[in-house]
Coordinates of C-alpha atoms in Angstrom, one line a residue:
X52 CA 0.0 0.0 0.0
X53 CA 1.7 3.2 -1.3
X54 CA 1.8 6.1 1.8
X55 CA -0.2 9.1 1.0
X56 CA 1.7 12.0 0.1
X57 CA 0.3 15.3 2.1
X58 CA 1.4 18.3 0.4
X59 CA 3.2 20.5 2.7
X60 CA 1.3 23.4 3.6
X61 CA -1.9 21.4 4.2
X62 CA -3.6 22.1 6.9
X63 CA -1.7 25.4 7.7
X64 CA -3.3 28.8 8.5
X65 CA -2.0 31.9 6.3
X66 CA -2.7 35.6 6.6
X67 CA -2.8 37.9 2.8
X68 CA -3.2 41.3 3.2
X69 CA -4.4 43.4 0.3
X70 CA -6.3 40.0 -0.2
X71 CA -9.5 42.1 -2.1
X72 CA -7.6 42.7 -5.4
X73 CA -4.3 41.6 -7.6
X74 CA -1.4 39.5 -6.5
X75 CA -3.4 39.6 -2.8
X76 CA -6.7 37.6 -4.2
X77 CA -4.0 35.3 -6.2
X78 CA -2.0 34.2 -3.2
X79 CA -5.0 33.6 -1.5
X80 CA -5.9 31.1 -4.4
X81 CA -2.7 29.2 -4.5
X82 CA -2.4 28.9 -0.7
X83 CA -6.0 27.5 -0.4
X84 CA -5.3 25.4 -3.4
X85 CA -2.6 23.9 -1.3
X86 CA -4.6 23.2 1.5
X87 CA -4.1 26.4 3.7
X88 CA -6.9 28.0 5.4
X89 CA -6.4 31.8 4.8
X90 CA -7.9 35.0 7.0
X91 CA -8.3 37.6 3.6
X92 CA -7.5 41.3 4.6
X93 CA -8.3 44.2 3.1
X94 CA -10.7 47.2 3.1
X95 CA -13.6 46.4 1.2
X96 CA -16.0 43.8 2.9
X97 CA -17.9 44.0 -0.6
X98 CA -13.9 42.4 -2.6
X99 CA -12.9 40.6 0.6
X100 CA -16.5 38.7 0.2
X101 CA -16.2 37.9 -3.8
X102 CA -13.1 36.7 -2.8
X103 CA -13.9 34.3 -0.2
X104 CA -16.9 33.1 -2.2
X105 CA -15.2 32.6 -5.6
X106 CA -12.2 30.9 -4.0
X107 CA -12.4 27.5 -3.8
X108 CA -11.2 26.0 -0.2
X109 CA -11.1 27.5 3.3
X110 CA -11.4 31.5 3.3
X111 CA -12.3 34.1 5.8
X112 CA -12.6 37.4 5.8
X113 CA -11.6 40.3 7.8
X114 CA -12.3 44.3 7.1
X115 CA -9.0 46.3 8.3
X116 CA -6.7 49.2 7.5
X117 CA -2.8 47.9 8.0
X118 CA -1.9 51.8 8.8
X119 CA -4.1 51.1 11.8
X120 CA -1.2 50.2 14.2
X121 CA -3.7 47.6 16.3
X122 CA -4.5 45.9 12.8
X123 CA -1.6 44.0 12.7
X124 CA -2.4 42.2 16.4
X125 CA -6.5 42.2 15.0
X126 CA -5.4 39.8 12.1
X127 CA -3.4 37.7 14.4
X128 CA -6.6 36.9 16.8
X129 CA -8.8 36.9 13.8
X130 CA -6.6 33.4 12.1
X131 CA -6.5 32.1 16.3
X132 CA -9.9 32.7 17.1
X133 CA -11.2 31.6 13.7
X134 CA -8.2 28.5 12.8
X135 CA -7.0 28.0 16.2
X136 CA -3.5 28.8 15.0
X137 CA -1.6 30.5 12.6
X138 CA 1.8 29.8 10.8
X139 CA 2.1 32.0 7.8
X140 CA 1.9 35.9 7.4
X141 CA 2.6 37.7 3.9
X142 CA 2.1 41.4 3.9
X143 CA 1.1 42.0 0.9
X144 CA -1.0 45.3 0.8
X145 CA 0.2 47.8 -0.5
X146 CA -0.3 51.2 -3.3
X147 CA 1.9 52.8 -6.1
X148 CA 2.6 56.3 -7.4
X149 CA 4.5 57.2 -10.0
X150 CA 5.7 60.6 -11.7
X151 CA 8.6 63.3 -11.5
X152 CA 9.2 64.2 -7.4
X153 CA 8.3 68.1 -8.6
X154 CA 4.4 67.1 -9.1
X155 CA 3.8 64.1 -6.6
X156 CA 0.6 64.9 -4.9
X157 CA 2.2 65.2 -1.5
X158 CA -1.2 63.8 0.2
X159 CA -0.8 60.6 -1.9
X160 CA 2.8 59.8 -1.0
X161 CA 2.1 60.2 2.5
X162 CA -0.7 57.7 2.1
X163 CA 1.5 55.4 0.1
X164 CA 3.9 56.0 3.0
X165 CA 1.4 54.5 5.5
X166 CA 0.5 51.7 3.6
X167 CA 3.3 50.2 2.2
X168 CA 5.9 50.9 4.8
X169 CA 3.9 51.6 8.0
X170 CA 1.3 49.1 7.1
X171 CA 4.0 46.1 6.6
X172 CA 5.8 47.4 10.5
X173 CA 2.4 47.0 12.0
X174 CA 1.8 43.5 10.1
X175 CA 5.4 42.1 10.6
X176 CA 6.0 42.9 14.3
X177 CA 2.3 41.6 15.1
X178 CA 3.4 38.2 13.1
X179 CA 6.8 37.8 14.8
X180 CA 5.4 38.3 18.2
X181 CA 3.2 35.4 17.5
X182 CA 5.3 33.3 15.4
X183 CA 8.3 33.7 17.5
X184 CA 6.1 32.7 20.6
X185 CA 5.2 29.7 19.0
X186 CA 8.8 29.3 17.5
X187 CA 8.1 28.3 13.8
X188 CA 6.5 30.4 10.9
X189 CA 6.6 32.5 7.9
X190 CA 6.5 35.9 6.9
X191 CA 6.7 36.8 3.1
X192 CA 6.9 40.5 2.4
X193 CA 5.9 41.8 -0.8
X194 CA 8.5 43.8 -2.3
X195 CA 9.5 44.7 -5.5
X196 CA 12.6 45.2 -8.0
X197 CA 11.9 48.9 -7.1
X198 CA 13.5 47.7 -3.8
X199 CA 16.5 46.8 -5.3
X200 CA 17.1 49.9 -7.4
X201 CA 15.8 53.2 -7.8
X202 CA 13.2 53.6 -10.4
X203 CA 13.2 56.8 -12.2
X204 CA 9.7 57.0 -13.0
X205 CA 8.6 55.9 -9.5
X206 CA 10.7 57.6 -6.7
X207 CA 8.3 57.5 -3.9
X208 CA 7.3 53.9 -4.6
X209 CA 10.7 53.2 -4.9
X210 CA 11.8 54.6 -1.8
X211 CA 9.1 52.7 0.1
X212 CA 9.7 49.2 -1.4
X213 CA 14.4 49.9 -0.2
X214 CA 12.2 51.1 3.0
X215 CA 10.8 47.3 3.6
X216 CA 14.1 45.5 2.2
X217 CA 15.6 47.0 4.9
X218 CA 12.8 45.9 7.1
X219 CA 13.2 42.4 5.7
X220 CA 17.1 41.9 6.1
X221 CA 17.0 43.3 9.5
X222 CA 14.2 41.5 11.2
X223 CA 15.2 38.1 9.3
X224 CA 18.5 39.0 11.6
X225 CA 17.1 39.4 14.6
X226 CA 14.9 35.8 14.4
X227 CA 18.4 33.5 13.8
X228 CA 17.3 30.6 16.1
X229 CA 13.7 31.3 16.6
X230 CA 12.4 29.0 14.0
X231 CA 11.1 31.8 12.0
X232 CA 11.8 32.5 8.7
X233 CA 11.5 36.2 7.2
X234 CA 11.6 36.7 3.5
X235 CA 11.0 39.6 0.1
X236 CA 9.1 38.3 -2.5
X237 CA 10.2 41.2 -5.5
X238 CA 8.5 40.8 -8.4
X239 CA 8.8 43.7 -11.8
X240 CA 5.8 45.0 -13.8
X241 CA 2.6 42.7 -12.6
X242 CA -0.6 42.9 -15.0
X243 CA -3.4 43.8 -12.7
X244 CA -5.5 46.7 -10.8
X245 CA -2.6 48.1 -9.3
X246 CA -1.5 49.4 -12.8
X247 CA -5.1 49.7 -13.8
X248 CA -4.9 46.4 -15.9
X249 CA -8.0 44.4 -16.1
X250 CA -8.9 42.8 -19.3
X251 CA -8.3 38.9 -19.0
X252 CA -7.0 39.1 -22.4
X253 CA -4.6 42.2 -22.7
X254 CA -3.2 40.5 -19.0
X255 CA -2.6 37.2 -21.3
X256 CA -1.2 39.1 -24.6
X257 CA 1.6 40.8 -22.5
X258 CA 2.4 38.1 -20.1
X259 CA 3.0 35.7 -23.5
X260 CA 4.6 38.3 -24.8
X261 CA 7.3 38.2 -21.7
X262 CA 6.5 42.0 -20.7
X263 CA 4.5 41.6 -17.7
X264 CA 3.7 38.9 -15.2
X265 CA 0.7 37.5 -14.0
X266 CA -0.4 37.8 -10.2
X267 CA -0.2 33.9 -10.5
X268 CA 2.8 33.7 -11.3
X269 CA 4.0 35.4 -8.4
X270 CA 1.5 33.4 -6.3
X271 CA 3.4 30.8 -7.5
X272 CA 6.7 32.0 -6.6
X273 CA 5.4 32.5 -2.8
X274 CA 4.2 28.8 -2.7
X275 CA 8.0 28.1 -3.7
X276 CA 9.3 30.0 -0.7
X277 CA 7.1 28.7 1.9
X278 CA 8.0 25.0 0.6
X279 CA 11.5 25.2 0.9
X280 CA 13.1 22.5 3.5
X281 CA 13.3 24.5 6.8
X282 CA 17.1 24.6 6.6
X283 CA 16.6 26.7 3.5
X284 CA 15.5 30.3 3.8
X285 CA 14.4 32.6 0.3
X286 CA 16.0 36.1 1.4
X287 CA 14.3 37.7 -1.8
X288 CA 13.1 35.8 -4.7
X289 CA 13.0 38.7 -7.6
X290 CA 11.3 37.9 -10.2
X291 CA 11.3 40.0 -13.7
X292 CA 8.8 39.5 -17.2
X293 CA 11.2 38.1 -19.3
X294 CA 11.7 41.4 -22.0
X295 CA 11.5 43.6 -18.9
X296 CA 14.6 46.6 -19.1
X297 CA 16.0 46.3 -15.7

């Protein structure tokens, strides 16, 4: 009698941030796909329900703003009191400006500010308390190859993304021994609402084409870093459409 093979992350219990939209509703899919029951976060209880209902496996909700600095400690009871436990984190929400630094909309990069630095601090340190109390884990932040050199046409953005590298390399420092693993997940141009793409078949004709990437295919690359042996830690997987200039 041949033993059954249980996939890895079966019966595991993630939290996705930006979960309503994008690479965020994508990761949800692959993790549930892979038997992990996921707590969806975002700020639309109208997305963060499609999503649950058109995802196929285990899915819950939860309506929070990661600039809030209790949401972080919110999502963590939220995956205990709904799960029982939790094991994997990825903060994933996040917002992009572009445009020359003379006619940023100052309002907007202070906003992007919040979210996609402040809002990743408030989500990390709530998911290493936990994770380091239990002693094993995951945390995936998602980054970008704006992280890993400055984009002309996106300074702000750019600036935020070396912000949570930083965050990253240092906190992955800090956990040596604990059993917790800390990792970027950096991928280039993504076709989806974040770059106002959302024709099914433009979001093919470019991916095909090698100048964009699919928020699948990053899904994807997360599932890779959170199946790696324990021994192994993913620093930053970057990940580029293949005709992509950088």
């Amino acid at each position: 009698m041949s033993e059954q093979i249980v996939p890895p992350l079966a019966g595991k219990v993630a939290v996705v941030t930006g979960a309503s939209s994008g690479i965020g509703r994508a990761m949800t899919a692959a993790l549930t796909s892979a038997g992990v029951s996921v707590v969806a976060v975002g700020r639309s209880a109208t997305k963060l329900a499609a999503v649950a209902d058109g995802t196929p496996g285990t899915v819950g909700f939860l309506v929070a703003d990661v600039r809030d600095p209790a949401s972080g400690q919110t999502m963590v009871d939220a995956a205990l009191q709904a799960f029982g436990r939790l094991d994997i984190v990825v903060a994933n929400a996040g917002l992009y400006l572009s445009g020359d630094i003379w006619e940023t909309d100052l309002a907007a990069a202070q906003d992007l500010i919040a979210t996609n630095v402040t809002g990743v601090v408030n989500t990390v340190a709530a998911a290493v308390k936990h994770l380091r109390a239990v002693g094993a884990g995951d945390i995936v932040v998602t980054s970008s190859i704006s992280g890993h050199q400055a984009i002309e046409w996106e300074p702000i953005y750019s600036a935020s993304k070396h912000a949570v590298q930083s965050l990253v390399h240092g906190v992955r420092r800090q956990l040596k021994g604990s059993g917790v693993r800390v990792g970027s997940l950096a991928p280039g141009m993504v076709l989806n609402e974040l770059w106002g793409i959302t024709d099914p078949a433009e979001i093919e004709a470019k991916a095909n084409a090698g100048t964009g990437l699919r928020s699948e295919d990053v899904a994807q690359a997360l599932l890779f870093m959170l199946t790696r042996p324990r021994n192994v830690a993913i620093r930053d997987l970057v990940m580029l459409p293949q005709e992509q200039d950088l």
